[in-house]
Structure formats: structure tokens, C-alpha cells
PDB file of C-alpha atoms in Angstrom:
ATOM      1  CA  UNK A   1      94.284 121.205 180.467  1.00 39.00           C
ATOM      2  CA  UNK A   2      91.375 122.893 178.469  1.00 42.00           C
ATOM      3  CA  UNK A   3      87.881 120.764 179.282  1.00 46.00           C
ATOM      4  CA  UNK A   4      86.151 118.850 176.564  1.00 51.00           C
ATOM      5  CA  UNK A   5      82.756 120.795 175.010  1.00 61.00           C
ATOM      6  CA  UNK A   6      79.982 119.801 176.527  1.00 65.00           C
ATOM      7  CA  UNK A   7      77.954 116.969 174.611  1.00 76.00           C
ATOM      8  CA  UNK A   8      75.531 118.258 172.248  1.00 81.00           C
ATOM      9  CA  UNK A   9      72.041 117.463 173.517  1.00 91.00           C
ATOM     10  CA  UNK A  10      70.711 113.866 171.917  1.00 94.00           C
ATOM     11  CA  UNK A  11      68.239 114.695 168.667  1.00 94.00           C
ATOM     12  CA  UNK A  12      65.673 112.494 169.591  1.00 94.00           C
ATOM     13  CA  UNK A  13      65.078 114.883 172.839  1.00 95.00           C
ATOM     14  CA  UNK A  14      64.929 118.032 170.826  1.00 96.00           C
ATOM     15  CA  UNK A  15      62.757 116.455 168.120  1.00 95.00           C
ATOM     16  CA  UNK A  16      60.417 115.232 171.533  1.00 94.00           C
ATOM     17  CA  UNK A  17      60.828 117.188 174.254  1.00 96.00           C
ATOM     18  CA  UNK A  18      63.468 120.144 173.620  1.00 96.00           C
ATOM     19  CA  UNK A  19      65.927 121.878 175.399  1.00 97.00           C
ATOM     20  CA  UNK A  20      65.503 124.003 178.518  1.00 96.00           C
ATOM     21  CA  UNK A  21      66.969 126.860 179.708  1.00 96.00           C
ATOM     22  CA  UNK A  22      69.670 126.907 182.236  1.00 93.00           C
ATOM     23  CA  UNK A  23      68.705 130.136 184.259  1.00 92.00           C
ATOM     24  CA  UNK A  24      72.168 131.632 183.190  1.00 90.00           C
ATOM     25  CA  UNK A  25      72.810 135.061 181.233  1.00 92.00           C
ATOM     26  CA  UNK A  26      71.422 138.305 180.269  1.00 95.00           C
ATOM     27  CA  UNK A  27      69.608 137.473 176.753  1.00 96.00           C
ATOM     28  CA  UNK A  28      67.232 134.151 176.364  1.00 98.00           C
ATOM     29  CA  UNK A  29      67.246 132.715 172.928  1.00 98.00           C
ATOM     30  CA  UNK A  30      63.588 130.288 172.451  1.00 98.00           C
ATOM     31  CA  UNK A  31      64.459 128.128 169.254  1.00 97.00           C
ATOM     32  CA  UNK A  32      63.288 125.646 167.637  1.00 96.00           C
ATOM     33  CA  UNK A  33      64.755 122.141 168.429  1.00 96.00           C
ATOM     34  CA  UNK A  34      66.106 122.059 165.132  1.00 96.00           C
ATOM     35  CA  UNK A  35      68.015 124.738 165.915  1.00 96.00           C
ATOM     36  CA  UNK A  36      69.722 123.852 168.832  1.00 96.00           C
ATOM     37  CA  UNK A  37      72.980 122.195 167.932  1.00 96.00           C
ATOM     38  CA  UNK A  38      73.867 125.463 165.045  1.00 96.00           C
ATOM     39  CA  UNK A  39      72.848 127.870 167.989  1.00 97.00           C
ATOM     40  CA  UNK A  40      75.318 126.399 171.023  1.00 96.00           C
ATOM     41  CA  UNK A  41      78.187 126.036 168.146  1.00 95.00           C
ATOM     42  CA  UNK A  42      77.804 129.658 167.738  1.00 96.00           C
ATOM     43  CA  UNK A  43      77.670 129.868 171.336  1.00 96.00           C
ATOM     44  CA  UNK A  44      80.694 128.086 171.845  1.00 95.00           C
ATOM     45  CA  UNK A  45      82.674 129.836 168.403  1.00 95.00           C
ATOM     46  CA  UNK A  46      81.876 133.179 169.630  1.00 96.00           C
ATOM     47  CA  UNK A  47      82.277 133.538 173.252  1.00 95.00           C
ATOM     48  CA  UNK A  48      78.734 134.367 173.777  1.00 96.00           C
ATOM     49  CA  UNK A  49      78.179 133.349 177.398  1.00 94.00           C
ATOM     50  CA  UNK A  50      75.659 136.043 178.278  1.00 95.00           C
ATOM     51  CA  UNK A  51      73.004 134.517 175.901  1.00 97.00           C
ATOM     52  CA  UNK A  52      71.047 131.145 177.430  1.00 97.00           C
ATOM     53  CA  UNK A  53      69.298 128.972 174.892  1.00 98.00           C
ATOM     54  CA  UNK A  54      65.875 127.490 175.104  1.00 98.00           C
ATOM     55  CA  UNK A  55      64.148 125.160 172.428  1.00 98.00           C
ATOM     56  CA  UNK A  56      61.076 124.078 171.919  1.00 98.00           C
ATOM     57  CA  UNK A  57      60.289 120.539 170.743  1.00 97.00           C
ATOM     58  CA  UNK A  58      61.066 120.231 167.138  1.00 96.00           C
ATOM     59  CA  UNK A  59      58.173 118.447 166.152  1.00 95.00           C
ATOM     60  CA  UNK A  60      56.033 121.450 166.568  1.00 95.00           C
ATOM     61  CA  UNK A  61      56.795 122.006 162.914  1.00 92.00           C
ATOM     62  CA  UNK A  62      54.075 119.395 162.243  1.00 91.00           C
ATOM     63  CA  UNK A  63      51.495 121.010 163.856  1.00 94.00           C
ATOM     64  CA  UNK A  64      52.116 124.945 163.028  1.00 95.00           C
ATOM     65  CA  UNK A  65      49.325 126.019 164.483  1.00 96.00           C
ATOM     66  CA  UNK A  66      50.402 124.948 168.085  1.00 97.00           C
ATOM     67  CA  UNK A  67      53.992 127.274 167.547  1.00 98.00           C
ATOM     68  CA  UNK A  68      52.489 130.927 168.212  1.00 98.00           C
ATOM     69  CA  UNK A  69      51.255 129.366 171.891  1.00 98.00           C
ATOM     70  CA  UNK A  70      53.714 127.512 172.593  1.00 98.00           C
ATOM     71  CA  UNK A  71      56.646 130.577 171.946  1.00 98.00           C
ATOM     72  CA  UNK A  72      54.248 133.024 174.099  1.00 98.00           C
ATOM     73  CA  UNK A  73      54.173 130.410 176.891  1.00 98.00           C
ATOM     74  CA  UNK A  74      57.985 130.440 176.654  1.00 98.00           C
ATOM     75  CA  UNK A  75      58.461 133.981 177.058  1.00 98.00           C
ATOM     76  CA  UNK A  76      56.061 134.707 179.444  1.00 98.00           C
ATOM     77  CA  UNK A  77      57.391 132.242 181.800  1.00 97.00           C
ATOM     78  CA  UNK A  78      60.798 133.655 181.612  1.00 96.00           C
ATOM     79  CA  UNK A  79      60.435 137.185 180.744  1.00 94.00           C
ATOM     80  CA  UNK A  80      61.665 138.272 184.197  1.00 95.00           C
ATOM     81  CA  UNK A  81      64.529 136.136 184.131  1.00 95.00           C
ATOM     82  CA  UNK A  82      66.186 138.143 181.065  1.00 97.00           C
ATOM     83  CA  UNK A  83      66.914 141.205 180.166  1.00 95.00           C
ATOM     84  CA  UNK A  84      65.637 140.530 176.841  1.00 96.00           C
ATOM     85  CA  UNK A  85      64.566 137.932 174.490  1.00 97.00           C
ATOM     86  CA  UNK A  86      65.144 136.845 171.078  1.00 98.00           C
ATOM     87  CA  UNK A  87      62.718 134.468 169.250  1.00 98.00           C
ATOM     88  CA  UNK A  88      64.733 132.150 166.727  1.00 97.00           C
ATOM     89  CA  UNK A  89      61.448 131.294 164.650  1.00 97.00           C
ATOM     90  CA  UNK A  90      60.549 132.687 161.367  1.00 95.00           C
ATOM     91  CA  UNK A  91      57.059 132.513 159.855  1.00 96.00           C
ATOM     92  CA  UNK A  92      57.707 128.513 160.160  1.00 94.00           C
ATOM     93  CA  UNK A  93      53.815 128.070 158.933  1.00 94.00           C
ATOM     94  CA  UNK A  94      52.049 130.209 161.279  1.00 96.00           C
ATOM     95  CA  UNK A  95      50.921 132.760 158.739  1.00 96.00           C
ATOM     96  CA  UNK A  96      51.982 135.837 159.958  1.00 96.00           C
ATOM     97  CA  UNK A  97      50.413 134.851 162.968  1.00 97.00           C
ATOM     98  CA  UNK A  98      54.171 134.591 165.165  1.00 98.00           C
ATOM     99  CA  UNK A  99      55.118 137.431 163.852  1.00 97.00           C
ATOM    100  CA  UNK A 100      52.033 139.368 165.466  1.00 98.00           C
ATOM    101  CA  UNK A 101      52.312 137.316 169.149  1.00 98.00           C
ATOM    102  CA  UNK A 102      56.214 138.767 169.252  1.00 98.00           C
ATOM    103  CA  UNK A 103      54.984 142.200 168.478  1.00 98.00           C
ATOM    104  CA  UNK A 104      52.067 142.403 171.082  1.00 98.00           C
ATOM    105  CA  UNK A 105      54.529 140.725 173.210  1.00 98.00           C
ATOM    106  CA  UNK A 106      57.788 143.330 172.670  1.00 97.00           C
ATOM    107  CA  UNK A 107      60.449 140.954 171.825  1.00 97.00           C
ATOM    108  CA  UNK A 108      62.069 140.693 168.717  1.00 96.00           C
ATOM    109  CA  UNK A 109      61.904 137.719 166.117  1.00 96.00           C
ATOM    110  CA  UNK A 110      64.316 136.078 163.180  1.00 94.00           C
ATOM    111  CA  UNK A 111      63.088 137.872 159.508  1.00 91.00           C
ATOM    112  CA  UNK A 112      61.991 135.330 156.816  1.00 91.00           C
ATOM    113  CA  UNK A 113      59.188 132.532 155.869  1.00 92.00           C
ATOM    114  CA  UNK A 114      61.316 129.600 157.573  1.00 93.00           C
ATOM    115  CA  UNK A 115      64.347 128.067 158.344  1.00 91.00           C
ATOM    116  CA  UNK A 116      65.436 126.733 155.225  1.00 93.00           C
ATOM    117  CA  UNK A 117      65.539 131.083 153.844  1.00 92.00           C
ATOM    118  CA  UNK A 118      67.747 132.017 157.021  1.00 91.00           C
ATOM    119  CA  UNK A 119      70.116 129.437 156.771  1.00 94.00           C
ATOM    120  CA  UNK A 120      70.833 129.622 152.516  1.00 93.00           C
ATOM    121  CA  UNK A 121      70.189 133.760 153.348  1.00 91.00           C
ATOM    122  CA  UNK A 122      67.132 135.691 152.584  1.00 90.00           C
ATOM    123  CA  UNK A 123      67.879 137.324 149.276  1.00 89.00           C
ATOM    124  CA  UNK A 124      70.039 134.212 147.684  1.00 90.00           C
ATOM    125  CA  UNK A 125      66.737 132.097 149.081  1.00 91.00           C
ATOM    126  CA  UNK A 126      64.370 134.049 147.110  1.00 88.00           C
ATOM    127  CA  UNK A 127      66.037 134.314 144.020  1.00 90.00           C
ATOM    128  CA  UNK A 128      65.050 130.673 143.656  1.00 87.00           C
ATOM    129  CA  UNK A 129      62.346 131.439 141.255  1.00 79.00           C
ATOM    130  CA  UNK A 130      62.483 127.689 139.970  1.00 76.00           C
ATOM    131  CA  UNK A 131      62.168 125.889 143.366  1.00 84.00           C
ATOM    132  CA  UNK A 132      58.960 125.713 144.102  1.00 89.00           C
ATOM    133  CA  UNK A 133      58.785 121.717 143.482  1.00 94.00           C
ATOM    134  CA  UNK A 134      61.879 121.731 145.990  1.00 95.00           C
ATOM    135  CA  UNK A 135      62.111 119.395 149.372  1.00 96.00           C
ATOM    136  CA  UNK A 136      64.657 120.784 151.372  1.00 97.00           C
ATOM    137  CA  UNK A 137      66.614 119.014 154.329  1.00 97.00           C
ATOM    138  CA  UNK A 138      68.661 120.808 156.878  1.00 97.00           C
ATOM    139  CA  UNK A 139      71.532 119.148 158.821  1.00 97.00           C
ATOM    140  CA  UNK A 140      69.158 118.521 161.711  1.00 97.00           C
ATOM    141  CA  UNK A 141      66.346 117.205 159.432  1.00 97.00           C
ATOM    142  CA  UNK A 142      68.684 114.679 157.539  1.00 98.00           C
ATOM    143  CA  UNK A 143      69.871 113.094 161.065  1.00 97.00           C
ATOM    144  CA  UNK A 144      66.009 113.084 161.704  1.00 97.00           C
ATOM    145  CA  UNK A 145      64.724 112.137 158.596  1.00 97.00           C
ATOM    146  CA  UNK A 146      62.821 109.024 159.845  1.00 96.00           C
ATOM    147  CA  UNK A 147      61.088 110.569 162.462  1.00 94.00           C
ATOM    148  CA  UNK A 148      60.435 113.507 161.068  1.00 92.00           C
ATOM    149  CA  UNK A 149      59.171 112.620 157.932  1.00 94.00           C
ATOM    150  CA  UNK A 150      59.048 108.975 156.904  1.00 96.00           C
ATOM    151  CA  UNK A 151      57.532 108.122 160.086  1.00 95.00           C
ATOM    152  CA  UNK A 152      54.518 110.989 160.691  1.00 93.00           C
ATOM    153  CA  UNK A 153      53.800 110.389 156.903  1.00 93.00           C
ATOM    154  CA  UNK A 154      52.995 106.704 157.249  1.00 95.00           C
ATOM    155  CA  UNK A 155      55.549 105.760 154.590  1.00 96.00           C
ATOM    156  CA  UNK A 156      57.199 103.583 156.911  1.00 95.00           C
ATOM    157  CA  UNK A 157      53.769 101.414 157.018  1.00 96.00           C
ATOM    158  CA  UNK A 158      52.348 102.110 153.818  1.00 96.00           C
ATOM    159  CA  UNK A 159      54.756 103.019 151.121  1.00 92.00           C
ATOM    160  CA  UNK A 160      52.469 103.702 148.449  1.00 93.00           C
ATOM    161  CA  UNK A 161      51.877 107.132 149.666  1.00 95.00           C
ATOM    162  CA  UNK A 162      55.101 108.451 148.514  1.00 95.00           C
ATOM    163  CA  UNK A 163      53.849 109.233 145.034  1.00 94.00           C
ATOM    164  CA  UNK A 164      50.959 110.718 146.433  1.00 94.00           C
ATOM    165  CA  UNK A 165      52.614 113.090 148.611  1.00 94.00           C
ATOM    166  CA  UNK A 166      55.868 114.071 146.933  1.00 95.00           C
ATOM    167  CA  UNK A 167      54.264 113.736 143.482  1.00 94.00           C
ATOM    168  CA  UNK A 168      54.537 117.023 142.789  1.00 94.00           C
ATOM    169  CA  UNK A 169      58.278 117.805 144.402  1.00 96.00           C
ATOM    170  CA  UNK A 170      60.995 117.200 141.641  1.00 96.00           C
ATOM    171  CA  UNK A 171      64.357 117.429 143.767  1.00 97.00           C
ATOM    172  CA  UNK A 172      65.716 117.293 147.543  1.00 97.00           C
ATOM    173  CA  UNK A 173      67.983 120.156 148.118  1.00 97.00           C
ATOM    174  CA  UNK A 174      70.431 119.345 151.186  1.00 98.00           C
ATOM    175  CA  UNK A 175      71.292 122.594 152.707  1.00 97.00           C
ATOM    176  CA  UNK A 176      74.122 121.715 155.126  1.00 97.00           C
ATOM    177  CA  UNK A 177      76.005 123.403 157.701  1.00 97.00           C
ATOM    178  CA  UNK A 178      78.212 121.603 158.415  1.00 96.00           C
ATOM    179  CA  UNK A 179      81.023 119.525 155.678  1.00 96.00           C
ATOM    180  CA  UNK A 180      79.898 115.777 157.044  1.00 97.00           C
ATOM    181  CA  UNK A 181      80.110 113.264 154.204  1.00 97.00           C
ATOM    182  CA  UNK A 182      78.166 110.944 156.592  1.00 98.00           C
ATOM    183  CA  UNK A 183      75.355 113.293 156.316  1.00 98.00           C
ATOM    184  CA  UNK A 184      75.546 114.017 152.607  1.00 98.00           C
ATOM    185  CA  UNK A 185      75.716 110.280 152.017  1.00 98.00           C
ATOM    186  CA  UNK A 186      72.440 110.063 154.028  1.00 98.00           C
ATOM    187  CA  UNK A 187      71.071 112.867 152.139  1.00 98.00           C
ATOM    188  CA  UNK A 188      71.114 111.045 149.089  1.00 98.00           C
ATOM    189  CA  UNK A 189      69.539 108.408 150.493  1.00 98.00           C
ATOM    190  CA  UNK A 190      66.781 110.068 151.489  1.00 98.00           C
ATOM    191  CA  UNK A 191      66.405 111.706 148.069  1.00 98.00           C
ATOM    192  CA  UNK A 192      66.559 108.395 146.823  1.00 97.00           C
ATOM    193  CA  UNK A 193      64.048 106.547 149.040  1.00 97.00           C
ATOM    194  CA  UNK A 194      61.737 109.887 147.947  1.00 97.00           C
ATOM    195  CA  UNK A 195      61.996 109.215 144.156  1.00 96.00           C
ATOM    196  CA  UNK A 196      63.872 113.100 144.165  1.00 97.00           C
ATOM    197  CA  UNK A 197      66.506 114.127 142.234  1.00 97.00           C
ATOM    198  CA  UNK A 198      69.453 115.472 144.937  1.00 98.00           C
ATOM    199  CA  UNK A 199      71.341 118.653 145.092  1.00 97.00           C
ATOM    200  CA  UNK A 200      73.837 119.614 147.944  1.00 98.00           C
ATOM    201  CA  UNK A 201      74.610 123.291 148.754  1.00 96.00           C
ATOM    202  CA  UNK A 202      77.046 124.037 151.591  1.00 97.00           C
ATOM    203  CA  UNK A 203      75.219 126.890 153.304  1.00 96.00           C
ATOM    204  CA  UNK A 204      76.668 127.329 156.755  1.00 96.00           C
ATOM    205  CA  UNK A 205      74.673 128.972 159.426  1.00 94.00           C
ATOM    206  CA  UNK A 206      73.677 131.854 156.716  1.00 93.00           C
ATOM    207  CA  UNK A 207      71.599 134.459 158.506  1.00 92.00           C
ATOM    208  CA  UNK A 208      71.279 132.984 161.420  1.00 93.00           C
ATOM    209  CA  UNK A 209      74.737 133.743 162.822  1.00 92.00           C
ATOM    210  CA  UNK A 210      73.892 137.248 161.542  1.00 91.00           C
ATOM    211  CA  UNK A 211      70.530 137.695 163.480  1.00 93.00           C
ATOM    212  CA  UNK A 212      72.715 136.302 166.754  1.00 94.00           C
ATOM    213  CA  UNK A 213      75.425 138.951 166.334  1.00 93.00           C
ATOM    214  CA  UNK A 214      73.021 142.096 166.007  1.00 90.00           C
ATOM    215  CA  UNK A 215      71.621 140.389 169.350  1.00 90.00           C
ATOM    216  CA  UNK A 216      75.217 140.867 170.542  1.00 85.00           C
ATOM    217  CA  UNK A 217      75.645 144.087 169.358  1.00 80.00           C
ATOM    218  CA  UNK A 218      72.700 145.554 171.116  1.00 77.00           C
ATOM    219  CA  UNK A 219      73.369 143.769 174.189  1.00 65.00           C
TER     220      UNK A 219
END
């Protein structure tokens, strides 16, 4: 008898608090909470036992400014735990200012401006010339859609603000990763509640399963 997959950690802790490591492994991945669930399927798909996932809280992406910190805190307190470490952030808002920490640091990073470009893939991302006015929503964002955005915005108390702060956005692109009509239902109901037209595109785990596997392949 084969035992049942561990239970994926609860999305109201990764949004809060994270995930931390568990000490076991050669490589250390530090994500982003948002990240978490895609990165320990791929674990679990792929066999990849030697790798040992840590995230940070996902509600960092609010405040930008406190992600270069908090990653550098992460890595120095486990650099000698690990053979190596791979950062799972992109840009994520920092301006270029991650990107710079990982360098004087020595430890590599995921390529791109932010989640939503690794997971659709770089190059099909940018060839979006039209999306500027976009709102995108990730599997992890949809399930956290109140407290991740209706909440901190203050639409939950004052709904008035909607207009003012997605005046400007024309559609809500749900870029999924996994085939969940629960989720696309809820998708469009967030689009709705926003006053944005909806699109769906099925993107999988785009490059972020690739960025993993080169970590394999180097191991």
C-alpha cells in the first residue's frame, strides 16, 4: 500500500506566515508563498527529493520593498545547510534591486519581471503588446483573491474604490495551472465583482518547471 501525498500546506499560512524548510536535501529552493503548492507538485511529479522548499509569506508582494531583505535573510540563515540555493523570485517589484542582492550574494535567481511572465513563459509573455490594461490572477491568487486583493484594497469596506483603482485595467486574464472548473468559475467572479472583462489561458507551470530542471541538471 502506496501512502497518501502529504496535504498541501493551508493558503491562508503561506499568504501569512509561509512555509519553512525541513532541513532535508542538497539544494534549498526560497519561494514565494504563492509558489508553494506548483513547486512541491513538481516535487512530487519529478522525484526531486534532494531539493527542500522554503517560502516566504506571500503577502510580501504588497510591500515590494521588504522582498530583497527578507530573501537575503533567508539565505544567509541557511546557506550552510545547502549545497546551493535557488531563489524562485523574479523582479516581483523590487526594481532590479533582487536581482543585485542574489548576485552580491552568489546564488542564482528565476529570469523575468514576475510571476505571471514565468508561468505563461517569457517570450509568449512579452509578445503581449496589447496587455498593458491587463489584471492577471494565478491559481494561488484566485483561491486568495479576498485577502489578497479585495481585502488590502479596502473594497470590502468601501466599494466605491473599485473604479478608482481598476479604472484603467480593461480585462482579468486567469492564468491557471491547473484544469479546476471550481477555480475558473471563481475567476469569473472575480472579474465580475472588478467590472473586467475575463479571459482564461491554461498555462501550466510554464518556465517555472524549466528553471527547476536546469537546477536538477546541475545538481
Amino acid at each position: 500500500m502506496t501512502n497518501a501525498a502529504a496535504p498541501l500546506p493551508d493558503p491562508d499560512l503561506l499568504t501569512s506566515q509561509g512555509l519553512e524548510a525541513q532541513g532535508k536535501g542538497r539544494i534549498l529552493l526560497i519561494a514565494c508563498g504563492a509558489l508553494a503548492h506548483e513547486i512541491l507538485a513538481l516535487k512530487r511529479a519529478n522525484g526531486w527529493d534532494h531539493m527542500d522548499l522554503q517560502c516566504l509569506p506571500a503577502k510580501l508582494h504588497l510591500y515590494p520593498d521588504r522582498i530583497t531583505e527578507e530573501v537575503e535573510q533567508a539565505v544567509l540563515a541557511h546557506r550552510d545547510d545547502y549545497d546551493r540555493i535557488f531563489v524562485v523570485y523574479a523582479d516581483c517589484g523590487t526594481g532590479g534591486q533582487l536581482q543585485a542582492k542574489c548576485a552580491d550574494l552568489g546564488v542564482e535567481m528565476v529570469a523575468g519581471p514576475h510571476c505571471y511572465a514565468f508561468y505563461e513563459g517569457l517570450d509568449r509573455f512579452a509578445a503581449h503588446e496589447d496587455e498593458i490594461s491587463a489584471f492577471y490572477l494565478t491559481d494561488f491568487l484566485v483561491r486568495q483573491f479576498d485577502a489578497f486583493v479585495w481585502k488590502p484594497m479596502g473594497l470590502d469596506r468601501h466599494p466605491q474604490l473599485r473604479d478608482m483603482i481598476f479604472g484603467n485595467y480593461t480585462k482579468l486574464v486567469y492564468q491557471a495551472q491547473t484544469d479546476d472548473p471550481a477555480l475558473r468559475a471563481k475567476a469569473k467572479d472575480c472579474a465580475a465583482r472588478l467590472g473586467l472583462a475575463y479571459e482564461y489561458r491554461f498555462t501550466g507551470y510554464g518556465d517555472l518547471k524549466a528553471s527547476l530542471e536546469k537546477q536538477v541538471a546541475t545538481t
